[in-house]
mmCIF file with all atom_site columns, C-alpha atoms in Angstrom:
data_model
loop_
_atom_site.group_PDB
_atom_site.id
_atom_site.type_symbol
_atom_site.label_atom_id
_atom_site.label_alt_id
_atom_site.label_comp_id
_atom_site.label_asym_id
_atom_site.label_entity_id
_atom_site.label_seq_id
_atom_site.pdbx_PDB_ins_code
_atom_site.Cartn_x
_atom_site.Cartn_y
_atom_site.Cartn_z
_atom_site.occupancy
_atom_site.B_iso_or_equiv
_atom_site.pdbx_formal_charge
_atom_site.auth_seq_id
_atom_site.auth_comp_id
_atom_site.auth_asym_id
_atom_site.auth_atom_id
_atom_site.pdbx_PDB_model_num
ATOM 1   C CA . MET A 1 1   ? 2.542   -4.223  -15.798 1.00 66.00 ? 22  MET A CA 1
ATOM 2   C CA . LYS A 1 2   ? 6.138   -3.523  -16.735 1.00 69.00 ? 23  LYS A CA 1
ATOM 3   C CA . ASN A 1 3   ? 7.187   0.106   -16.172 1.00 75.00 ? 24  ASN A CA 1
ATOM 4   C CA . LYS A 1 4   ? 3.796   1.175   -14.787 1.00 91.00 ? 25  LYS A CA 1
ATOM 5   C CA . LYS A 1 5   ? 3.691   2.930   -11.446 1.00 96.00 ? 26  LYS A CA 1
ATOM 6   C CA . VAL A 1 6   ? 2.280   0.625   -8.779  1.00 97.00 ? 27  VAL A CA 1
ATOM 7   C CA . PHE A 1 7   ? 0.753   1.716   -5.482  1.00 97.00 ? 28  PHE A CA 1
ATOM 8   C CA . ILE A 1 8   ? 1.387   -0.807  -2.737  1.00 96.00 ? 29  ILE A CA 1
ATOM 9   C CA . ASP A 1 9   ? -1.017  -1.090  0.163   1.00 96.00 ? 30  ASP A CA 1
ATOM 10  C CA . THR A 1 10  ? 0.046   -1.479  3.775   1.00 96.00 ? 31  THR A CA 1
ATOM 11  C CA . ASP A 1 11  ? -0.985  -5.125  4.017   1.00 95.00 ? 32  ASP A CA 1
ATOM 12  C CA . ILE A 1 12  ? 1.688   -6.139  1.495   1.00 96.00 ? 33  ILE A CA 1
ATOM 13  C CA . LEU A 1 13  ? 4.349   -4.203  3.426   1.00 96.00 ? 34  LEU A CA 1
ATOM 14  C CA . ILE A 1 14  ? 3.331   -5.910  6.673   1.00 96.00 ? 35  ILE A CA 1
ATOM 15  C CA . TYR A 1 15  ? 3.388   -9.391  5.134   1.00 96.00 ? 36  TYR A CA 1
ATOM 16  C CA . ALA A 1 16  ? 6.999   -8.810  4.069   1.00 96.00 ? 37  ALA A CA 1
ATOM 17  C CA . PHE A 1 17  ? 7.866   -8.876  7.784   1.00 94.00 ? 38  PHE A CA 1
ATOM 18  C CA . ASP A 1 18  ? 5.346   -11.509 8.910   1.00 90.00 ? 39  ASP A CA 1
ATOM 19  C CA . HIS A 1 19  ? 7.345   -14.574 9.932   1.00 88.00 ? 40  HIS A CA 1
ATOM 20  C CA . GLN A 1 20  ? 4.177   -16.399 10.932  1.00 91.00 ? 41  GLN A CA 1
ATOM 21  C CA . ASN A 1 21  ? 2.854   -16.621 7.378   1.00 91.00 ? 42  ASN A CA 1
ATOM 22  C CA . GLU A 1 22  ? 5.818   -17.793 5.345   1.00 95.00 ? 43  GLU A CA 1
ATOM 23  C CA . ALA A 1 23  ? 3.929   -18.192 2.060   1.00 95.00 ? 44  ALA A CA 1
ATOM 24  C CA . LYS A 1 24  ? 2.563   -14.642 2.093   1.00 96.00 ? 45  LYS A CA 1
ATOM 25  C CA . GLN A 1 25  ? 5.862   -13.295 3.389   1.00 96.00 ? 46  GLN A CA 1
ATOM 26  C CA . LYS A 1 26  ? 7.727   -14.874 0.474   1.00 97.00 ? 47  LYS A CA 1
ATOM 27  C CA . LYS A 1 27  ? 5.248   -13.488 -2.088  1.00 97.00 ? 48  LYS A CA 1
ATOM 28  C CA . ALA A 1 28  ? 5.305   -10.039 -0.477  1.00 97.00 ? 49  ALA A CA 1
ATOM 29  C CA . ILE A 1 29  ? 9.109   -9.913  -0.557  1.00 96.00 ? 50  ILE A CA 1
ATOM 30  C CA . GLU A 1 30  ? 9.147   -11.130 -4.169  1.00 96.00 ? 51  GLU A CA 1
ATOM 31  C CA . THR A 1 31  ? 6.625   -8.426  -5.070  1.00 96.00 ? 52  THR A CA 1
ATOM 32  C CA . LEU A 1 32  ? 8.673   -5.693  -3.395  1.00 95.00 ? 53  LEU A CA 1
ATOM 33  C CA . GLU A 1 33  ? 11.831  -6.853  -5.151  1.00 94.00 ? 54  GLU A CA 1
ATOM 34  C CA . ARG A 1 34  ? 10.249  -7.367  -8.574  1.00 94.00 ? 55  ARG A CA 1
ATOM 35  C CA . PHE A 1 35  ? 8.512   -3.986  -8.698  1.00 94.00 ? 56  PHE A CA 1
ATOM 36  C CA . LYS A 1 36  ? 10.969  -1.957  -6.595  1.00 90.00 ? 57  LYS A CA 1
ATOM 37  C CA . ASP A 1 37  ? 11.493  0.758   -9.208  1.00 91.00 ? 58  ASP A CA 1
ATOM 38  C CA . GLN A 1 38  ? 7.758   1.170   -9.765  1.00 95.00 ? 59  GLN A CA 1
ATOM 39  C CA . LEU A 1 39  ? 6.443   1.201   -6.198  1.00 96.00 ? 60  LEU A CA 1
ATOM 40  C CA . ARG A 1 40  ? 4.633   4.134   -4.649  1.00 97.00 ? 61  ARG A CA 1
ATOM 41  C CA . ILE A 1 41  ? 3.296   4.448   -1.108  1.00 97.00 ? 62  ILE A CA 1
ATOM 42  C CA . SER A 1 42  ? 1.670   7.253   0.806   1.00 96.00 ? 63  SER A CA 1
ATOM 43  C CA . VAL A 1 43  ? 2.287   8.813   4.176   1.00 95.00 ? 64  VAL A CA 1
ATOM 44  C CA . GLN A 1 44  ? -0.821  6.891   5.276   1.00 95.00 ? 65  GLN A CA 1
ATOM 45  C CA . ASN A 1 45  ? 0.930   3.584   4.467   1.00 96.00 ? 66  ASN A CA 1
ATOM 46  C CA . LEU A 1 46  ? 3.951   4.540   6.548   1.00 96.00 ? 67  LEU A CA 1
ATOM 47  C CA . SER A 1 47  ? 1.721   5.471   9.486   1.00 96.00 ? 68  SER A CA 1
ATOM 48  C CA . GLU A 1 48  ? -0.362  2.296   9.255   1.00 96.00 ? 69  GLU A CA 1
ATOM 49  C CA . PHE A 1 49  ? 2.744   0.122   8.891   1.00 97.00 ? 70  PHE A CA 1
ATOM 50  C CA . THR A 1 50  ? 4.363   1.767   11.911  1.00 97.00 ? 71  THR A CA 1
ATOM 51  C CA . SER A 1 51  ? 1.232   1.426   14.040  1.00 97.00 ? 72  SER A CA 1
ATOM 52  C CA . VAL A 1 52  ? 0.757   -2.272  13.235  1.00 96.00 ? 73  VAL A CA 1
ATOM 53  C CA . MET A 1 53  ? 4.414   -3.144  13.755  1.00 96.00 ? 74  MET A CA 1
ATOM 54  C CA . LEU A 1 54  ? 4.463   -1.371  17.131  1.00 97.00 ? 75  LEU A CA 1
ATOM 55  C CA . LYS A 1 55  ? 1.312   -3.278  18.092  1.00 96.00 ? 76  LYS A CA 1
ATOM 56  C CA . TYR A 1 56  ? 3.183   -6.511  17.398  1.00 92.00 ? 77  TYR A CA 1
ATOM 57  C CA . GLY A 1 57  ? 6.058   -5.467  19.624  1.00 95.00 ? 78  GLY A CA 1
ATOM 58  C CA . CYS A 1 58  ? 8.671   -4.272  17.172  1.00 95.00 ? 79  CYS A CA 1
ATOM 59  C CA . ASP A 1 59  ? 11.500  -2.223  18.612  1.00 96.00 ? 80  ASP A CA 1
ATOM 60  C CA . PRO A 1 60  ? 10.893  1.464   17.800  1.00 97.00 ? 81  PRO A CA 1
ATOM 61  C CA . GLU A 1 61  ? 14.534  2.016   16.817  1.00 97.00 ? 82  GLU A CA 1
ATOM 62  C CA . TRP A 1 62  ? 14.488  -0.953  14.415  1.00 96.00 ? 83  TRP A CA 1
ATOM 63  C CA . LEU A 1 63  ? 11.192  0.311   13.066  1.00 96.00 ? 84  LEU A CA 1
ATOM 64  C CA . ARG A 1 64  ? 12.579  3.799   12.503  1.00 97.00 ? 85  ARG A CA 1
ATOM 65  C CA . GLY A 1 65  ? 15.433  2.336   10.455  1.00 97.00 ? 86  GLY A CA 1
ATOM 66  C CA . THR A 1 66  ? 13.026  0.144   8.480   1.00 96.00 ? 87  THR A CA 1
ATOM 67  C CA . VAL A 1 67  ? 10.725  3.064   7.666   1.00 96.00 ? 88  VAL A CA 1
ATOM 68  C CA . SER A 1 68  ? 13.758  5.142   6.673   1.00 96.00 ? 89  SER A CA 1
ATOM 69  C CA . ARG A 1 69  ? 14.870  2.405   4.248   1.00 94.00 ? 90  ARG A CA 1
ATOM 70  C CA . MET A 1 70  ? 11.352  2.224   2.784   1.00 94.00 ? 91  MET A CA 1
ATOM 71  C CA . THR A 1 71  ? 11.365  5.947   2.088   1.00 94.00 ? 92  THR A CA 1
ATOM 72  C CA . ARG A 1 72  ? 14.681  5.625   0.275   1.00 93.00 ? 93  ARG A CA 1
ATOM 73  C CA . VAL A 1 73  ? 13.568  2.819   -2.030  1.00 91.00 ? 94  VAL A CA 1
ATOM 74  C CA . MET A 1 74  ? 9.928   3.783   -2.658  1.00 94.00 ? 95  MET A CA 1
ATOM 75  C CA . THR A 1 75  ? 8.401   7.060   -3.710  1.00 95.00 ? 96  THR A CA 1
ATOM 76  C CA . VAL A 1 76  ? 6.329   8.397   -0.809  1.00 96.00 ? 97  VAL A CA 1
ATOM 77  C CA . LEU A 1 77  ? 3.306   10.421  -1.859  1.00 97.00 ? 98  LEU A CA 1
ATOM 78  C CA . PRO A 1 78  ? 1.755   13.121  0.301   1.00 94.00 ? 99  PRO A CA 1
ATOM 79  C CA . LEU A 1 79  ? -1.855  13.138  1.376   1.00 94.00 ? 100 LEU A CA 1
ATOM 80  C CA . LYS A 1 80  ? -3.592  16.235  0.036   1.00 96.00 ? 101 LYS A CA 1
ATOM 81  C CA . SER A 1 81  ? -6.837  17.723  1.286   1.00 96.00 ? 102 SER A CA 1
ATOM 82  C CA . SER A 1 82  ? -8.342  16.956  -2.128  1.00 97.00 ? 103 SER A CA 1
ATOM 83  C CA . ASP A 1 83  ? -7.513  13.271  -1.537  1.00 97.00 ? 104 ASP A CA 1
ATOM 84  C CA . VAL A 1 84  ? -9.618  13.332  1.636   1.00 97.00 ? 105 VAL A CA 1
ATOM 85  C CA . SER A 1 85  ? -12.528 14.790  -0.321  1.00 98.00 ? 106 SER A CA 1
ATOM 86  C CA . GLU A 1 86  ? -12.116 12.160  -3.060  1.00 98.00 ? 107 GLU A CA 1
ATOM 87  C CA . ALA A 1 87  ? -11.934 9.414   -0.446  1.00 98.00 ? 108 ALA A CA 1
ATOM 88  C CA . LEU A 1 88  ? -15.277 10.555  0.926   1.00 98.00 ? 109 LEU A CA 1
ATOM 89  C CA . ARG A 1 89  ? -16.694 10.393  -2.595  1.00 98.00 ? 110 ARG A CA 1
ATOM 90  C CA . GLY A 1 90  ? -15.294 6.846   -2.858  1.00 97.00 ? 111 GLY A CA 1
ATOM 91  C CA . VAL A 1 91  ? -17.025 5.919   0.383   1.00 97.00 ? 112 VAL A CA 1
ATOM 92  C CA . LYS A 1 92  ? -20.364 7.216   -0.849  1.00 98.00 ? 113 LYS A CA 1
ATOM 93  C CA . GLN A 1 93  ? -20.196 6.187   -4.495  1.00 97.00 ? 114 GLN A CA 1
ATOM 94  C CA . TYR A 1 94  ? -18.331 2.869   -4.260  1.00 96.00 ? 115 TYR A CA 1
ATOM 95  C CA . HIS A 1 95  ? -19.124 1.854   -0.656  1.00 96.00 ? 116 HIS A CA 1
ATOM 96  C CA . MET A 1 96  ? -15.437 1.668   0.274   1.00 95.00 ? 117 MET A CA 1
ATOM 97  C CA . HIS A 1 97  ? -14.177 1.730   3.837   1.00 95.00 ? 118 HIS A CA 1
ATOM 98  C CA . TYR A 1 98  ? -12.695 5.166   4.463   1.00 96.00 ? 119 TYR A CA 1
ATOM 99  C CA . TRP A 1 99  ? -9.009  4.159   4.800   1.00 95.00 ? 120 TRP A CA 1
ATOM 100 C CA . ASP A 1 100 ? -9.210  2.017   1.647   1.00 95.00 ? 121 ASP A CA 1
ATOM 101 C CA . ALA A 1 101 ? -10.904 4.902   -0.147  1.00 97.00 ? 122 ALA A CA 1
ATOM 102 C CA . GLN A 1 102 ? -8.119  7.243   0.873   1.00 97.00 ? 123 GLN A CA 1
ATOM 103 C CA . ILE A 1 103 ? -5.514  4.866   -0.612  1.00 96.00 ? 124 ILE A CA 1
ATOM 104 C CA . TRP A 1 104 ? -7.577  4.722   -3.821  1.00 97.00 ? 125 TRP A CA 1
ATOM 105 C CA . ALA A 1 105 ? -7.849  8.519   -3.900  1.00 98.00 ? 126 ALA A CA 1
ATOM 106 C CA . VAL A 1 106 ? -4.075  9.015   -3.535  1.00 98.00 ? 127 VAL A CA 1
ATOM 107 C CA . ALA A 1 107 ? -3.389  6.446   -6.257  1.00 97.00 ? 128 ALA A CA 1
ATOM 108 C CA . ARG A 1 108 ? -5.941  8.077   -8.545  1.00 97.00 ? 129 ARG A CA 1
ATOM 109 C CA . SER A 1 109 ? -4.745  11.645  -7.952  1.00 97.00 ? 130 SER A CA 1
ATOM 110 C CA . ASN A 1 110 ? -1.183  10.589  -8.769  1.00 97.00 ? 131 ASN A CA 1
ATOM 111 C CA . ASP A 1 111 ? -2.154  8.695   -11.949 1.00 97.00 ? 132 ASP A CA 1
ATOM 112 C CA . ILE A 1 112 ? -1.127  5.313   -10.583 1.00 97.00 ? 133 ILE A CA 1
ATOM 113 C CA . PRO A 1 113 ? -3.035  2.664   -12.546 1.00 97.00 ? 134 PRO A CA 1
ATOM 114 C CA . VAL A 1 114 ? -2.357  -0.370  -10.321 1.00 97.00 ? 135 VAL A CA 1
ATOM 115 C CA . LEU A 1 115 ? -2.990  -0.920  -6.618  1.00 97.00 ? 136 LEU A CA 1
ATOM 116 C CA . PHE A 1 116 ? -1.436  -4.016  -5.023  1.00 97.00 ? 137 PHE A CA 1
ATOM 117 C CA . THR A 1 117 ? -3.611  -5.076  -2.087  1.00 96.00 ? 138 THR A CA 1
ATOM 118 C CA . GLU A 1 118 ? -5.458  -7.956  -0.500  1.00 92.00 ? 139 GLU A CA 1
ATOM 119 C CA . ASP A 1 119 ? -8.288  -5.582  0.394   1.00 82.00 ? 140 ASP A CA 1
ATOM 120 C CA . GLY A 1 120 ? -10.881 -4.070  -1.836  1.00 82.00 ? 141 GLY A CA 1
ATOM 121 C CA . PRO A 1 121 ? -12.375 -5.214  -5.098  1.00 91.00 ? 142 PRO A CA 1
ATOM 122 C CA . VAL A 1 122 ? -9.469  -7.322  -6.416  1.00 93.00 ? 143 VAL A CA 1
ATOM 123 C CA . GLY A 1 123 ? -9.715  -7.713  -10.180 1.00 93.00 ? 144 GLY A CA 1
ATOM 124 C CA . GLU A 1 124 ? -11.815 -4.584  -10.640 1.00 96.00 ? 145 GLU A CA 1
ATOM 125 C CA . THR A 1 125 ? -10.886 -1.173  -11.979 1.00 97.00 ? 146 THR A CA 1
ATOM 126 C CA . ILE A 1 126 ? -12.383 1.902   -10.330 1.00 98.00 ? 147 ILE A CA 1
ATOM 127 C CA . GLU A 1 127 ? -11.852 5.160   -12.203 1.00 98.00 ? 148 GLU A CA 1
ATOM 128 C CA . GLY A 1 128 ? -8.552  4.039   -13.683 1.00 97.00 ? 149 GLY A CA 1
ATOM 129 C CA . VAL A 1 129 ? -7.159  2.210   -10.626 1.00 97.00 ? 150 VAL A CA 1
ATOM 130 C CA . THR A 1 130 ? -6.995  -1.578  -10.995 1.00 97.00 ? 151 THR A CA 1
ATOM 131 C CA . TYR A 1 131 ? -6.895  -3.702  -7.842  1.00 97.00 ? 152 TYR A CA 1
ATOM 132 C CA . VAL A 1 132 ? -4.434  -6.602  -7.981  1.00 97.00 ? 153 VAL A CA 1
ATOM 133 C CA . ASN A 1 133 ? -3.642  -9.144  -5.264  1.00 97.00 ? 154 ASN A CA 1
ATOM 134 C CA . PRO A 1 134 ? 0.032   -10.079 -5.766  1.00 96.00 ? 155 PRO A CA 1
ATOM 135 C CA . LEU A 1 135 ? -0.207  -12.673 -2.977  1.00 95.00 ? 156 LEU A CA 1
ATOM 136 C CA . ALA A 1 136 ? -2.873  -14.795 -4.694  1.00 91.00 ? 157 ALA A CA 1
#
């Protein structure tokens, strides 16, 4: 997996800040550090991360700084209208949940061969995107 672009799903980002699950937090942080030059996220990931962290009571100012740091160290990919259409195809053809399908569609449209996530069909490859659980 060396030098390949890697799309990282929101769950891995959240675990990096989850003090209640030390084992997953440690693995998430190790993953972010090990693959830092290869990581890609989407605007969707930033929005989901922000929403979840606010739900858990994070200070909005701290959160703004954290999101700003993420955007400096990871490539943030836009969500295109064609990605929405592809996500809907993923829902129909592969029975994905919509938000997971949208992540898959952004990874696929940006030629990112690996998706780090706890969700989805870990171990499978769907149209060139391989699902890997780095926390396992």
